[in-house]
Coordinates of C-alpha atoms and ligand atoms in Angstrom, one line a residue:
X1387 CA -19.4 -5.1 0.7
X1388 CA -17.9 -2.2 2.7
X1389 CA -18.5 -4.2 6.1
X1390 CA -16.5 -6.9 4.3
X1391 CA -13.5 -4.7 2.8
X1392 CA -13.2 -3.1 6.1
X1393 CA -12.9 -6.6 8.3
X1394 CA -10.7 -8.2 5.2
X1395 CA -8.5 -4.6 5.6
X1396 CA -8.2 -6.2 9.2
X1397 CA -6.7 -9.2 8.4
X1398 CA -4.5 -8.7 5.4
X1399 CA -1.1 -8.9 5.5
X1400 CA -1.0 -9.7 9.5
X1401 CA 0.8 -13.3 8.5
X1402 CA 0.2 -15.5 5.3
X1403 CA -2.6 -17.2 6.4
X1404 CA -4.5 -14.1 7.3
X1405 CA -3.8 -12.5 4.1
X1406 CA -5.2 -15.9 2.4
X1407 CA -8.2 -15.8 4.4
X1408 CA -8.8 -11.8 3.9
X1409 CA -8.1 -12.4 -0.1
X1410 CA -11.0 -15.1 0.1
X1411 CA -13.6 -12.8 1.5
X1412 CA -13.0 -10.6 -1.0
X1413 CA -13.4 -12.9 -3.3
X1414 CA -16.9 -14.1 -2.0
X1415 CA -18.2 -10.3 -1.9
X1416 CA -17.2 -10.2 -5.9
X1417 CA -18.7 -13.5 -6.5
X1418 CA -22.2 -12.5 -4.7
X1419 CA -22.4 -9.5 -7.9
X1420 CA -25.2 -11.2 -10.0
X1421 CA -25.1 -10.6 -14.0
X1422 CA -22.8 -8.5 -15.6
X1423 CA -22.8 -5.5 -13.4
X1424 CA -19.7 -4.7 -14.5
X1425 CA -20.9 -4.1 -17.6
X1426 CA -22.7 -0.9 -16.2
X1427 CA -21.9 2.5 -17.5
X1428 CA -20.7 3.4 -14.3
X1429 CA -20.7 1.4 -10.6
X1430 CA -20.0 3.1 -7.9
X1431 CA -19.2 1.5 -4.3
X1432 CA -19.2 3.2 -1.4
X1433 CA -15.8 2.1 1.1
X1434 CA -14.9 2.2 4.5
X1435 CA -12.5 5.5 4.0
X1436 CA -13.4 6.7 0.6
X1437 CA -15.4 5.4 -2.8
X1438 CA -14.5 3.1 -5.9
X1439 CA -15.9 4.0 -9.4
X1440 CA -15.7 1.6 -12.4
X1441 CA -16.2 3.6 -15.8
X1442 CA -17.0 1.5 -19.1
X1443 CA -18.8 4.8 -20.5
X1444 CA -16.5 5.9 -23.1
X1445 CA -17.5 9.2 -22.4
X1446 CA -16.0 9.0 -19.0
X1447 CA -13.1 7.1 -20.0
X1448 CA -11.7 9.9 -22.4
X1449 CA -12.6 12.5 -19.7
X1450 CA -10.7 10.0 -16.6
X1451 CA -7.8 9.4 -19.2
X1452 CA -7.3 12.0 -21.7
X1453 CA -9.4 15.4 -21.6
X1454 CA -9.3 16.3 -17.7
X1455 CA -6.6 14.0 -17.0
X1456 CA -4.7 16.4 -14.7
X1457 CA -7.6 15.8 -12.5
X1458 CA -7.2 11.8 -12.5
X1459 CA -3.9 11.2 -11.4
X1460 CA -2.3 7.1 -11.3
X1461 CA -3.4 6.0 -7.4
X1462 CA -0.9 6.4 -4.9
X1463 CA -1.7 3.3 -3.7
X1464 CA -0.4 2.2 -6.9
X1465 CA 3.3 4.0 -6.2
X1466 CA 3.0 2.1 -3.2
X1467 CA 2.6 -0.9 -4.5
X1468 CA 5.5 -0.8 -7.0
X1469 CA 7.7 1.2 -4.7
X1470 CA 9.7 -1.6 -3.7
X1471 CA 10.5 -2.9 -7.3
X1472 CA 10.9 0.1 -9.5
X1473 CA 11.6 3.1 -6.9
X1474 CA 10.6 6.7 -8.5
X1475 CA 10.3 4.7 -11.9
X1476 CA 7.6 6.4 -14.1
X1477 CA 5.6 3.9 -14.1
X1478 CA 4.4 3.8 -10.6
X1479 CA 4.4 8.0 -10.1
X1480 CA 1.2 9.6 -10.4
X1481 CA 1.2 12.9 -12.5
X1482 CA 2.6 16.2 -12.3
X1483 CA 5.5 18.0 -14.1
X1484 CA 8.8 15.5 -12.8
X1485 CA 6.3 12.3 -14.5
X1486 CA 6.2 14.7 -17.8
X1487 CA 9.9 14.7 -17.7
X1488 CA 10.4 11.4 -17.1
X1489 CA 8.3 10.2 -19.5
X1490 CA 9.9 12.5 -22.1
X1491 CA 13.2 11.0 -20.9
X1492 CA 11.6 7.2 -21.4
X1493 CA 10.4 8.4 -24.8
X1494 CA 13.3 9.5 -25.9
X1495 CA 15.4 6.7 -24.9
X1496 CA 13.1 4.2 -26.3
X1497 CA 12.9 6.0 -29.9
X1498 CA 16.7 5.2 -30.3
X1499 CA 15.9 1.5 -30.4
X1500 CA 15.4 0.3 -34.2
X1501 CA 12.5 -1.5 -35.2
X1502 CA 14.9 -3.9 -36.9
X1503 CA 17.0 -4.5 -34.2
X1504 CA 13.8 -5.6 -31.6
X1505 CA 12.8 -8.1 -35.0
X1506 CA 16.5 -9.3 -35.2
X1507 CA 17.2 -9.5 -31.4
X1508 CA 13.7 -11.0 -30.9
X1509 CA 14.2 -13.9 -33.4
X1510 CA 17.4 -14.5 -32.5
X1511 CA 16.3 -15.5 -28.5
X1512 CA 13.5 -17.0 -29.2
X1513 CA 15.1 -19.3 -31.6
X1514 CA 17.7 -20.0 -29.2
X1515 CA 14.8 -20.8 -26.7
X1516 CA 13.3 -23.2 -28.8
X1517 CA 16.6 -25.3 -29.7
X1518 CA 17.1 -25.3 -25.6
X1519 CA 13.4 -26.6 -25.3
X1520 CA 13.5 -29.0 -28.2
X1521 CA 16.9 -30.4 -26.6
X1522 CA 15.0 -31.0 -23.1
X1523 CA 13.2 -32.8 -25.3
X1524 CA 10.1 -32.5 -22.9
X1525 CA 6.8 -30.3 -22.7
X1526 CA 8.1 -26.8 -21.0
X1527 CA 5.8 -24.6 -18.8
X1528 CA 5.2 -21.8 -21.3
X1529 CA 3.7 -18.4 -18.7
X1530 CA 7.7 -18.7 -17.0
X1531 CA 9.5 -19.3 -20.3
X1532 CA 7.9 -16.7 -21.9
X1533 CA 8.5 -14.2 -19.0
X1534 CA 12.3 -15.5 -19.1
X1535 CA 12.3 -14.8 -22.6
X1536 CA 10.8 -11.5 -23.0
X1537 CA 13.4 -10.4 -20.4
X1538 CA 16.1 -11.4 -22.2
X1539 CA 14.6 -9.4 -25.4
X1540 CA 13.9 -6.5 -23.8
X1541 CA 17.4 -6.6 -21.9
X1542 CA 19.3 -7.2 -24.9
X1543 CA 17.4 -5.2 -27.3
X1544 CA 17.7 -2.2 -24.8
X1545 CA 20.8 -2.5 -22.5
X1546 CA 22.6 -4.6 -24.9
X1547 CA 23.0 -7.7 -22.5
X1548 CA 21.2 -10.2 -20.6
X1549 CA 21.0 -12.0 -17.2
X1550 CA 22.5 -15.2 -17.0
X1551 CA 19.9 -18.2 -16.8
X1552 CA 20.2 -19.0 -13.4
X1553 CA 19.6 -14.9 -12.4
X1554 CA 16.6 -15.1 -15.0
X1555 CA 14.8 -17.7 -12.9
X1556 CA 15.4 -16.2 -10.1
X1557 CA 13.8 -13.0 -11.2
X1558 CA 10.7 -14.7 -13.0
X1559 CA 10.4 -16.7 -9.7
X1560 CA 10.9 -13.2 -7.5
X1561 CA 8.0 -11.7 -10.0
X1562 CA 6.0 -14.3 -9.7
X1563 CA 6.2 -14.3 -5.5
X1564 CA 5.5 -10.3 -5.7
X1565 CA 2.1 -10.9 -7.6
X1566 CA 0.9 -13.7 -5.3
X1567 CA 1.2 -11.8 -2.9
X1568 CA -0.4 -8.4 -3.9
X1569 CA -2.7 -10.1 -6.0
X1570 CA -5.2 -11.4 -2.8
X1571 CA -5.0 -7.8 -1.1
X1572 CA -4.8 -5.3 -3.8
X1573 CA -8.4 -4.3 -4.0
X1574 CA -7.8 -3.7 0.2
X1575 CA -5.5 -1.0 -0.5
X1576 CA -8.7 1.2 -1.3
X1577 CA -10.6 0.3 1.9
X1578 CA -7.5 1.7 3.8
X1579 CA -6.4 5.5 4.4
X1580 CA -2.6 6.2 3.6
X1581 CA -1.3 5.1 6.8
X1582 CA -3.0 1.8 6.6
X1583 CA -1.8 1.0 2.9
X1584 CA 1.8 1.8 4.2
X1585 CA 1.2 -0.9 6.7
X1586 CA -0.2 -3.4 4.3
X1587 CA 2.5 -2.9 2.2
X1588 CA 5.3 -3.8 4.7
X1589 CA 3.1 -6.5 6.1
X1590 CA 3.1 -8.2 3.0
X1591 CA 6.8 -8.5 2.6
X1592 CA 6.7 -6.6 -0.6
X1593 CA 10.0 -4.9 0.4
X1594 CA 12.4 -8.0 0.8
X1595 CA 11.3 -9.5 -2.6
X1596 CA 11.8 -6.8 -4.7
X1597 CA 15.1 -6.1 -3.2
X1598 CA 16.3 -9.1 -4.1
X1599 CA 15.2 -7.9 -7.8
X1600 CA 16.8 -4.7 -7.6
X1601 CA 19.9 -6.2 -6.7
X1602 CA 19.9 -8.4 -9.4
X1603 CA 19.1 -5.8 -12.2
X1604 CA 22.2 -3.3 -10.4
X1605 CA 24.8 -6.1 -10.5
X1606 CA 23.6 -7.3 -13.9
X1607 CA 23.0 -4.0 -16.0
X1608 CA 23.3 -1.1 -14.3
X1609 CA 26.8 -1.0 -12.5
X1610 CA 28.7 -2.5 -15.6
X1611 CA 27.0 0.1 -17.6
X1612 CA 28.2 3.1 -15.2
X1613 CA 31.6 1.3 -15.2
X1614 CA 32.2 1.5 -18.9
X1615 CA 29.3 3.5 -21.5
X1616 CA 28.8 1.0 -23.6
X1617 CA 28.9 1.5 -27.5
X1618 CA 25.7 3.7 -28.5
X1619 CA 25.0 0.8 -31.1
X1620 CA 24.5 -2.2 -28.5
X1621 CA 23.0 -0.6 -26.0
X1622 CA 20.4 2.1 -27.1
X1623 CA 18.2 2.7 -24.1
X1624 CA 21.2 2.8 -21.7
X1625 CA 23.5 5.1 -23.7
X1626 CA 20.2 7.6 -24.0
X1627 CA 19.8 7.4 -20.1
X1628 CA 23.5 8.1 -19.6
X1629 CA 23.6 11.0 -22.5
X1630 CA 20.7 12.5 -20.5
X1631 CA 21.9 12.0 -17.0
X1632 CA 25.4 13.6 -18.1
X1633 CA 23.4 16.1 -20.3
X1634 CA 20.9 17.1 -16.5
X1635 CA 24.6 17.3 -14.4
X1636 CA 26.0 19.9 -16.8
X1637 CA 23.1 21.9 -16.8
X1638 CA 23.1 22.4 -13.3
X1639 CA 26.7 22.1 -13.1
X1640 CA 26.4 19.7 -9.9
X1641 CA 27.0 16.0 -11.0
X1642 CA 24.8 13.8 -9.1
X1643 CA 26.4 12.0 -6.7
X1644 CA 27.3 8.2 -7.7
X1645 CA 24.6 6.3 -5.8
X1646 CA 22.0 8.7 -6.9
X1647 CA 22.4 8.3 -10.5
X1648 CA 22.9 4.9 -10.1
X1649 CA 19.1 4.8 -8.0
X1650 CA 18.1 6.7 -11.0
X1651 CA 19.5 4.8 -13.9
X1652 CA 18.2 1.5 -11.5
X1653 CA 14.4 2.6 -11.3
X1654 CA 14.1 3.3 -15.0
X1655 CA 15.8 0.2 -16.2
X1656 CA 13.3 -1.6 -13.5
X1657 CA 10.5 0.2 -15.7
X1658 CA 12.0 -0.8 -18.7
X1659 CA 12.6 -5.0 -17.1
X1660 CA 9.0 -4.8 -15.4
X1661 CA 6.8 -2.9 -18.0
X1662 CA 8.5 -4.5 -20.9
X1663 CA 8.4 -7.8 -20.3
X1664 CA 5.8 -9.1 -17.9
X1665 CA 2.7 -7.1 -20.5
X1666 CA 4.3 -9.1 -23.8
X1667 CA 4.7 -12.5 -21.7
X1668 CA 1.4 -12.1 -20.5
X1669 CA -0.1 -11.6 -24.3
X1670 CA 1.4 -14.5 -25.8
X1671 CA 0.7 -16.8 -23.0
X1672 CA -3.1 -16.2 -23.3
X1673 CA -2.5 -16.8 -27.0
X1674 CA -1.4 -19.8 -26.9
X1675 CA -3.4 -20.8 -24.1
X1676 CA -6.3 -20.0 -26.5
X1677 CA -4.2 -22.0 -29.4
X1678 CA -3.7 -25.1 -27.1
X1679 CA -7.2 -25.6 -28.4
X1680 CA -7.1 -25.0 -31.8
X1681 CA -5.0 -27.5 -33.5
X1682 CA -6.2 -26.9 -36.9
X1683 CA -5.5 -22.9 -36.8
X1684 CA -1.6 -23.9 -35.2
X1685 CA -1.7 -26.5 -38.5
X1686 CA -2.8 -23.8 -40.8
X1687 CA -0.6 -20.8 -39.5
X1688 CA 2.4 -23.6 -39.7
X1689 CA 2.0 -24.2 -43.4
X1690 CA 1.7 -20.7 -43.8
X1691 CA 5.3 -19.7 -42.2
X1692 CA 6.8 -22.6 -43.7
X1693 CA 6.4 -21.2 -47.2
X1694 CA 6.7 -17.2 -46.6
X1695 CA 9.8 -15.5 -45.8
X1696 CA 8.3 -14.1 -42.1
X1697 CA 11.3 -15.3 -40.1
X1698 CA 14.0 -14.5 -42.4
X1699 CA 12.8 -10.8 -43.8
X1700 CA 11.1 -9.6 -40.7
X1701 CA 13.6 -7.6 -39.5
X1702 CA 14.4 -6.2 -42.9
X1703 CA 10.7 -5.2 -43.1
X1704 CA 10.3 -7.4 -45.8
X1705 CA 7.8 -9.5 -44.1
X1706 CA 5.1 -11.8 -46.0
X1707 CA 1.9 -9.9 -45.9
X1708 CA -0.5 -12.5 -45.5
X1709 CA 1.4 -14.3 -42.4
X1710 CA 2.0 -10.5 -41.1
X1711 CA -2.2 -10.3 -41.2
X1712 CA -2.8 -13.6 -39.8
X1713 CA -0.1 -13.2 -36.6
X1714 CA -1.2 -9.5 -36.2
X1715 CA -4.8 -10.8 -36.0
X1716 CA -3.9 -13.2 -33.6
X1717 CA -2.3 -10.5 -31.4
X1718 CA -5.1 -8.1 -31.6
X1719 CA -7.7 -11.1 -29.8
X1720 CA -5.5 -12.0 -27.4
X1721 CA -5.0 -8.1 -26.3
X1722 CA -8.8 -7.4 -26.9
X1723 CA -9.3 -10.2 -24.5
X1724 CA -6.4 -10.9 -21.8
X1725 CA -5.4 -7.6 -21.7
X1726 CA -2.4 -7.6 -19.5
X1727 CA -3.4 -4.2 -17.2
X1728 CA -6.5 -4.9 -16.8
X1729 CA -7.6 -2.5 -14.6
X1730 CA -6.0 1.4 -14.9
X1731 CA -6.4 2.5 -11.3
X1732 CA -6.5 6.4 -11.1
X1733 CA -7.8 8.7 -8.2
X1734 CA -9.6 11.7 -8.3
X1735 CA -8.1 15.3 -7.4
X1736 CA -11.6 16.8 -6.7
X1737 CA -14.9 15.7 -6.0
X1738 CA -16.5 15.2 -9.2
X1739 CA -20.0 14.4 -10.8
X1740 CA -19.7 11.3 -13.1
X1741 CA -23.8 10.6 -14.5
X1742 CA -25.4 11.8 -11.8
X1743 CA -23.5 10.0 -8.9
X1744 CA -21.4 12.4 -6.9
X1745 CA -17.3 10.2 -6.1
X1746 CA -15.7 12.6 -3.2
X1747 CA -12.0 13.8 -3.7
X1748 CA -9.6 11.2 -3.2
X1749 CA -12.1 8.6 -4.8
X1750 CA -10.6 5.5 -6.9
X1751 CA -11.4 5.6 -10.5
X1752 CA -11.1 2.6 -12.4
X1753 CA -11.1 2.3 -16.0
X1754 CA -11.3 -1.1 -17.1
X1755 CA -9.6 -2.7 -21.0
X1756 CA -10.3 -5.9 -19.5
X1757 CA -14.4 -4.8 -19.2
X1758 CA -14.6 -2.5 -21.8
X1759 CA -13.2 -5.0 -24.4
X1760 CA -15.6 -7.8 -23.7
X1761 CA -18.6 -5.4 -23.7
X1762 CA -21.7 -6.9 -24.9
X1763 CA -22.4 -3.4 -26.1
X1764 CA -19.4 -3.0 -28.4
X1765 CA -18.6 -6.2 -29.3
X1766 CA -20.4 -9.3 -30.9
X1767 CA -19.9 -12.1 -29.3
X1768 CA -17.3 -11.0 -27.0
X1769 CA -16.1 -13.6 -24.8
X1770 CA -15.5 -15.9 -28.1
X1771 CA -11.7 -16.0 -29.3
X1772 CA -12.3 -14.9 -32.9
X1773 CA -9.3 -13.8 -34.5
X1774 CA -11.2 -14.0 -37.6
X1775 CA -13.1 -10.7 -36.6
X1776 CA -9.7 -9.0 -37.2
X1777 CA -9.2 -10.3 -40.7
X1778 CA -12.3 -8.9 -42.4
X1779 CA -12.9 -6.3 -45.1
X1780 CA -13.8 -4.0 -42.4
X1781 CA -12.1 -3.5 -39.2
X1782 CA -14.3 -4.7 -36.0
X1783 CA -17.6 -2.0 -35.8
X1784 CA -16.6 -1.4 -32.4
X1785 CA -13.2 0.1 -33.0
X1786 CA -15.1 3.0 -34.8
X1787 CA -15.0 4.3 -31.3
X1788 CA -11.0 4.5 -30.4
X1789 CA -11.5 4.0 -26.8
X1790 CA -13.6 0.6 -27.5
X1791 CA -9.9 -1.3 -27.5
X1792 CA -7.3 0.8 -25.5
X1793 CA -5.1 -2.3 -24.4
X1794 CA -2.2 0.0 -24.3
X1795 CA -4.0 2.9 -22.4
X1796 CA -5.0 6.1 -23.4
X1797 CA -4.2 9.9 -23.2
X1798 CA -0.6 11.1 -21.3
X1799 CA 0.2 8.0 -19.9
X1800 CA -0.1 6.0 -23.0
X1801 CA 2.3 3.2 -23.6
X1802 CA 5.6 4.2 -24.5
X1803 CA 6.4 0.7 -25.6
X1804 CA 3.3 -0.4 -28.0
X1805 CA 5.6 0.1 -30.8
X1806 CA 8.2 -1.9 -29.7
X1807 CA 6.0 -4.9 -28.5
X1808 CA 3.6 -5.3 -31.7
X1809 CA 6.7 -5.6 -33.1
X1810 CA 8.7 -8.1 -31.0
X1811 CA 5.3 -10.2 -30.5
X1812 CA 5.1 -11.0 -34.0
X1813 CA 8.5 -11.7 -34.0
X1814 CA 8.1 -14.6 -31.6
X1815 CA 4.7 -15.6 -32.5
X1816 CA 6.0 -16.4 -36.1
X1817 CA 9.0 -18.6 -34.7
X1818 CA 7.2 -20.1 -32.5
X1819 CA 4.5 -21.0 -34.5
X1820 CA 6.3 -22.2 -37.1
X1821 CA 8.7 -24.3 -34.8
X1822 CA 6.3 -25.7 -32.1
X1823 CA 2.8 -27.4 -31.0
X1824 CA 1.2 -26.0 -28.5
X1825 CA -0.8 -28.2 -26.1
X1826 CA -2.2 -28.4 -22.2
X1827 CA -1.1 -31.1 -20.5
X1828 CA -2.3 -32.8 -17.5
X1829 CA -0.1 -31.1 -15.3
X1830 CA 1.3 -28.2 -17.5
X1831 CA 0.7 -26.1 -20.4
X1832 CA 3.2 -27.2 -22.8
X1833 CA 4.8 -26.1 -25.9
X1834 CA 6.9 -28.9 -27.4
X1835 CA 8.4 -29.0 -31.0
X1836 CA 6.2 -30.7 -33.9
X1837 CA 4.2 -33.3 -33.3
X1838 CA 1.2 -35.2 -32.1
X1839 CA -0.2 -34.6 -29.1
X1840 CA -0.7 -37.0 -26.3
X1841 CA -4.9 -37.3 -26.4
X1842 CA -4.9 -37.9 -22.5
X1843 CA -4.1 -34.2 -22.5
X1844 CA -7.7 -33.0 -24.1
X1845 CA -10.0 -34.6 -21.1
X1846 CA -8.2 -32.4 -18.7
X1847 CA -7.5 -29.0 -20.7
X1848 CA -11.1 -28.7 -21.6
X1849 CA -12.2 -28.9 -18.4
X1850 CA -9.9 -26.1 -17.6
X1851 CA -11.0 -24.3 -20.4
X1852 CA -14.7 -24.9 -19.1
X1853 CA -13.6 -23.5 -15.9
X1854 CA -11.8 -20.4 -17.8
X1855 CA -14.9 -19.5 -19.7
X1856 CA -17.0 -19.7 -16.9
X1857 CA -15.1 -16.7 -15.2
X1858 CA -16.4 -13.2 -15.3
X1859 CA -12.9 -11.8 -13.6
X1860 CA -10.1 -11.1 -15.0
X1861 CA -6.8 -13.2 -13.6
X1862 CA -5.4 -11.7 -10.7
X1863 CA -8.4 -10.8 -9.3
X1864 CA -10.0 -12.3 -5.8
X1865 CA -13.0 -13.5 -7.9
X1866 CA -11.0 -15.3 -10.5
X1867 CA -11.5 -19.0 -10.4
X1868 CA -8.9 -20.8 -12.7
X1869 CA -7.0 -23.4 -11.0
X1870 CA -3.8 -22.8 -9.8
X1871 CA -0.9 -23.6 -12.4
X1872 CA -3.5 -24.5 -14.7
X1873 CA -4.4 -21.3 -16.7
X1874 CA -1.8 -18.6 -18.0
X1875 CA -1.8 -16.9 -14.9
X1876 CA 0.6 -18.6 -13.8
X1877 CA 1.6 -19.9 -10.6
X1878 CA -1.0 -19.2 -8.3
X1879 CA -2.8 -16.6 -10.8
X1880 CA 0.0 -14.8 -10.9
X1881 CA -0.3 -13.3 -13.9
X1882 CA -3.0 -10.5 -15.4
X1883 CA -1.1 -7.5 -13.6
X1884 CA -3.4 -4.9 -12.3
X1885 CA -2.2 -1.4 -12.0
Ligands
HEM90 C1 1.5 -6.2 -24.9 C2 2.4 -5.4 -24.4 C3 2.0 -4.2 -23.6 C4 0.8 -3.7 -23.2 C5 -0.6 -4.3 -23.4 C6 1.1 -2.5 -22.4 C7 0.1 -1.8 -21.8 C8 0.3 -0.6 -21.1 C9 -0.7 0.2 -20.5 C10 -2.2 0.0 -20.5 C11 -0.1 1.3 -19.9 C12 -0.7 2.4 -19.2 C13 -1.1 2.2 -17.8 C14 -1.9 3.3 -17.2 O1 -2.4 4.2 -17.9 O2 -2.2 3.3 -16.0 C15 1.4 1.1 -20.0 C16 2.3 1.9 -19.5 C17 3.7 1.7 -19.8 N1 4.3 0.8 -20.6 FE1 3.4 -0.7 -21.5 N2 2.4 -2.3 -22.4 C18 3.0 -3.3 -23.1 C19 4.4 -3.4 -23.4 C20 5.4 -2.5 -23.0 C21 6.7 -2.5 -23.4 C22 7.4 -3.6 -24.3 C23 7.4 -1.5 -22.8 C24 8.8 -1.1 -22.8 C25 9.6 -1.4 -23.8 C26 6.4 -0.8 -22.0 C27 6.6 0.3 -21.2 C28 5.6 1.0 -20.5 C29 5.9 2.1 -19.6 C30 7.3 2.7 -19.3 C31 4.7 2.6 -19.2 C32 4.4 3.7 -18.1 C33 4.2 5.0 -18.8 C34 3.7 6.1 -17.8 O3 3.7 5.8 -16.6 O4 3.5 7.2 -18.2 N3 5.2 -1.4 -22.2 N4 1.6 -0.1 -20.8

């Protein structure tokens, strides 16, 4: 394994079809792991420059994430990695006192958008969405709709505008470049030492793509905002942002220069674009990937909204309790499943003992939702889609322990934004359920408005599904195995961020 890290390290990023070729090795070392050894309590692999832990004892996790987490900062590998699209965003910085702040900042700025307005503005898109899609008249490719759309939620529900639909393409089809391209060589970046990630980064071209994004994001949102403060109303996470900016100037009675409050307003907002919308898109597309094959429950869950009140009194809070259940049950599988980070990459400060098996200083610490939630341990049946398990008397046995279903993290660097997707999910789950059928097609995965379903579509979907099921690794990863453009990973298993 480390002989093969260390010559794929080689290759990567030295030209496309190196990095192809260096992605594929990796992929053969995973595939050679026999059973479920990442089931273990702990797995330890020893690397070229340093060592790699996976933790699925919940013991460890609470200690990685949330009792000593001073100890287990985010990876740097990781900053490195998102450098080029979100700058000093909090996302990508690893711990410390400024990460606090930020995050407080985040917080803060996130708290002053209603509930009611993410419900109203959430409808309201993916309504307009589905009249564009019903008008095309024709199957639409749902992973890049749905990240086109959960931008413009996010944006409008936070800055109070939106791209335009030729600069939303763009920016899904940017994304989507950036994770092909990370994707083959991210598990590299731990066979390297700093110097050599730096290099793999560059080499990969990770620096021209996301300025491209960055560029789009300051001409769209962040210069008209510095040009004019918006109303406090219509733009609740910019005007918080700006109030705090203004409010840091005055304290220190030296106002920023222009260009570095604008890099600082242009990182978070990047956060805000990039966390908020890729993790939701991500979600749903699973769910209906998982729903493409279950006619009946899309049937049922039709009826349902057709004769509650969801769409209309969601956004008062008024919601129908039952269809509320069912769609939050829905929601819970697909994030106990396809959790969108599937992997939280921390490294360790300090050499440290974890069961027996020493992991030097500087060592990578994975925690896992993606392995943790389909533990054999924890949960029955746990590869098997069962929304059902949700709906019970009882909640699931397994969530009696907290840390058994952390799909939104754990500890300090928790989501800031569960909240505020739960709620926009169900938001669009209910209008799009009670508007659409979803279906594979031969060549796409398709959402169309009511209506049957072409049958030559079934030969070919369950054969992908077959294909799906078979994989122990999560998408995204070297050993992952769906086709490409054929699962909700998108193009080219673009999808399943890891960070
Ligand atoms: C289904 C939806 C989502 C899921 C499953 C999800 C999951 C996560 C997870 C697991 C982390 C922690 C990463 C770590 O510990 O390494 C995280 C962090 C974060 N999320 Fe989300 N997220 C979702 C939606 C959102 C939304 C809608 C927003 C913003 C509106 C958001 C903003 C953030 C931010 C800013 C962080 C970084 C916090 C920090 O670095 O301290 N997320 N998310």
């Amino acid at each position: 394994m480390a002989l093969m890290l260390s010559l794929a390290g080689r290759l990567a990023g030295r030209s496309r079809f190196l990095t192809r070729i260096a992605g594929r090795l990796v992929a053969r070392e995973l595939r050679q792991l026999k059973g479920k050894p990442v089931e273990r309590q702990l797995l330890v692999y020893d690397l070229p420059e340093t060592q790699l832990a996976l933790a699925n004892d919940l013991r460890l996790v609470d200690t990685i994430l949330s009792d000593r987490a001073g100890s287990f900062p985010k990876a740097r590998a990781l900053e490195r990695l998102l450098r080029p699209l979100i700058g000093g965003g909090v996302f990508g910085q690893p711990g410390g006192d400024p990460v606090r702040q930020a995050r407080r900042l985040f917080v803060r700025a996130l708290t002053r958008i209603p509930e009611q307005r993410v419900t109203a503005v959430a409808t309201a898109v993916t309504r307009a969405y589905l009249a564009d899609w019903q008008q095309a008249g024709r199957p639409v490719a749902i992973p890049s709709e749905l990240s086109r759309l959960t931008i413009d939620i996010v944006s409008e529900a936070s800055l109070g505008t939106r791209f335009t639909a030729a600069e939303g393409r763009r920016f899904v089809e940017l994304f989507f470049e950036y994770h092909r391209r990370v994707n083959p060589v991210l598990l590299l970046l731990g066979s390297q030492d700093d110097a050599g990630q730096q290099a793999l980064v560059e080499r990969m071209g990770l620096a021209a793509i996301g300025a491209e994004m960055r560029e789009l994001i300051r001409r769209r949102f962040v210069v008209p905002l510095l040009d004019a403060a918006p109303e406090g109303g219509q733009a609740p996470f910019a005007t918080a942002l700006l109030e705090a900016a203004a409010a840091s100037a005055g304290a220190d009675r030296t106002s920023a220069p222009d260009d570095a409050r604008q890099t600082a307003m242009l990182d978070e907002i990047a956060v805000m674009l990039l966390a908020g919308h890729e993790t939701t898109a991500s979600v749903l597309s699973w769910l209906l990937w998982e729903l493409a094959e279950a006619p009946a429950e899309q049937d049922e869950m039709a009826a349902l909204i057709a004769t509650s009140t969801v769409a209309s009194t969601l956004a008062d809070g008024r919601a129908d309790a039952a269809v509320t259940r069912r769609l939050g049950a829905l929601i819970q599988e697909a994030l106990r499943l396809y959790p969108p980070i599937a992997f939280l990459l921390r490294q360790t400060t300090e050499a440290v003992t974890f069961r027996q098996r020493p992991i030097c200083a500087g060592g990578y610490v994975v925690v896992s939702p993606w392995t943790i939630q389909r533990h054999r341990a924890l949960w029955p049946q746990p590869d098997r889609f069962d929304p059902a398990r949700w709906l019970a008397a009882e909640p699931p046995a397994a969530t009696a322990d907290r840390l058994a279903m952390i799909p939104f993290g754990y500890g300090p660097r928790v989501c800031p934004g569960k909240r505020f997707a739960e709620v926009e999910m169900h938001a669009i789950l209910g209008e799009l359920l009670g508007a659409c059928r979803i279906a594979r097609t031969r060549s796409r995965w398709a959402a169309s408005p009511h209506g049957p379903t072409a049958t030559s579509a079934c030969t070919s979907a369950r054969a992908a599904r077959r294909r799906l099921r078979s994989c122990r690794q999560p998408p995204g990863q070297p050993g992952h195995r769906c086709r490409r453009g054929r699962s909700p990973a998108g193009p080219g298993c673009a999808r399943g961020a890891v960070f």
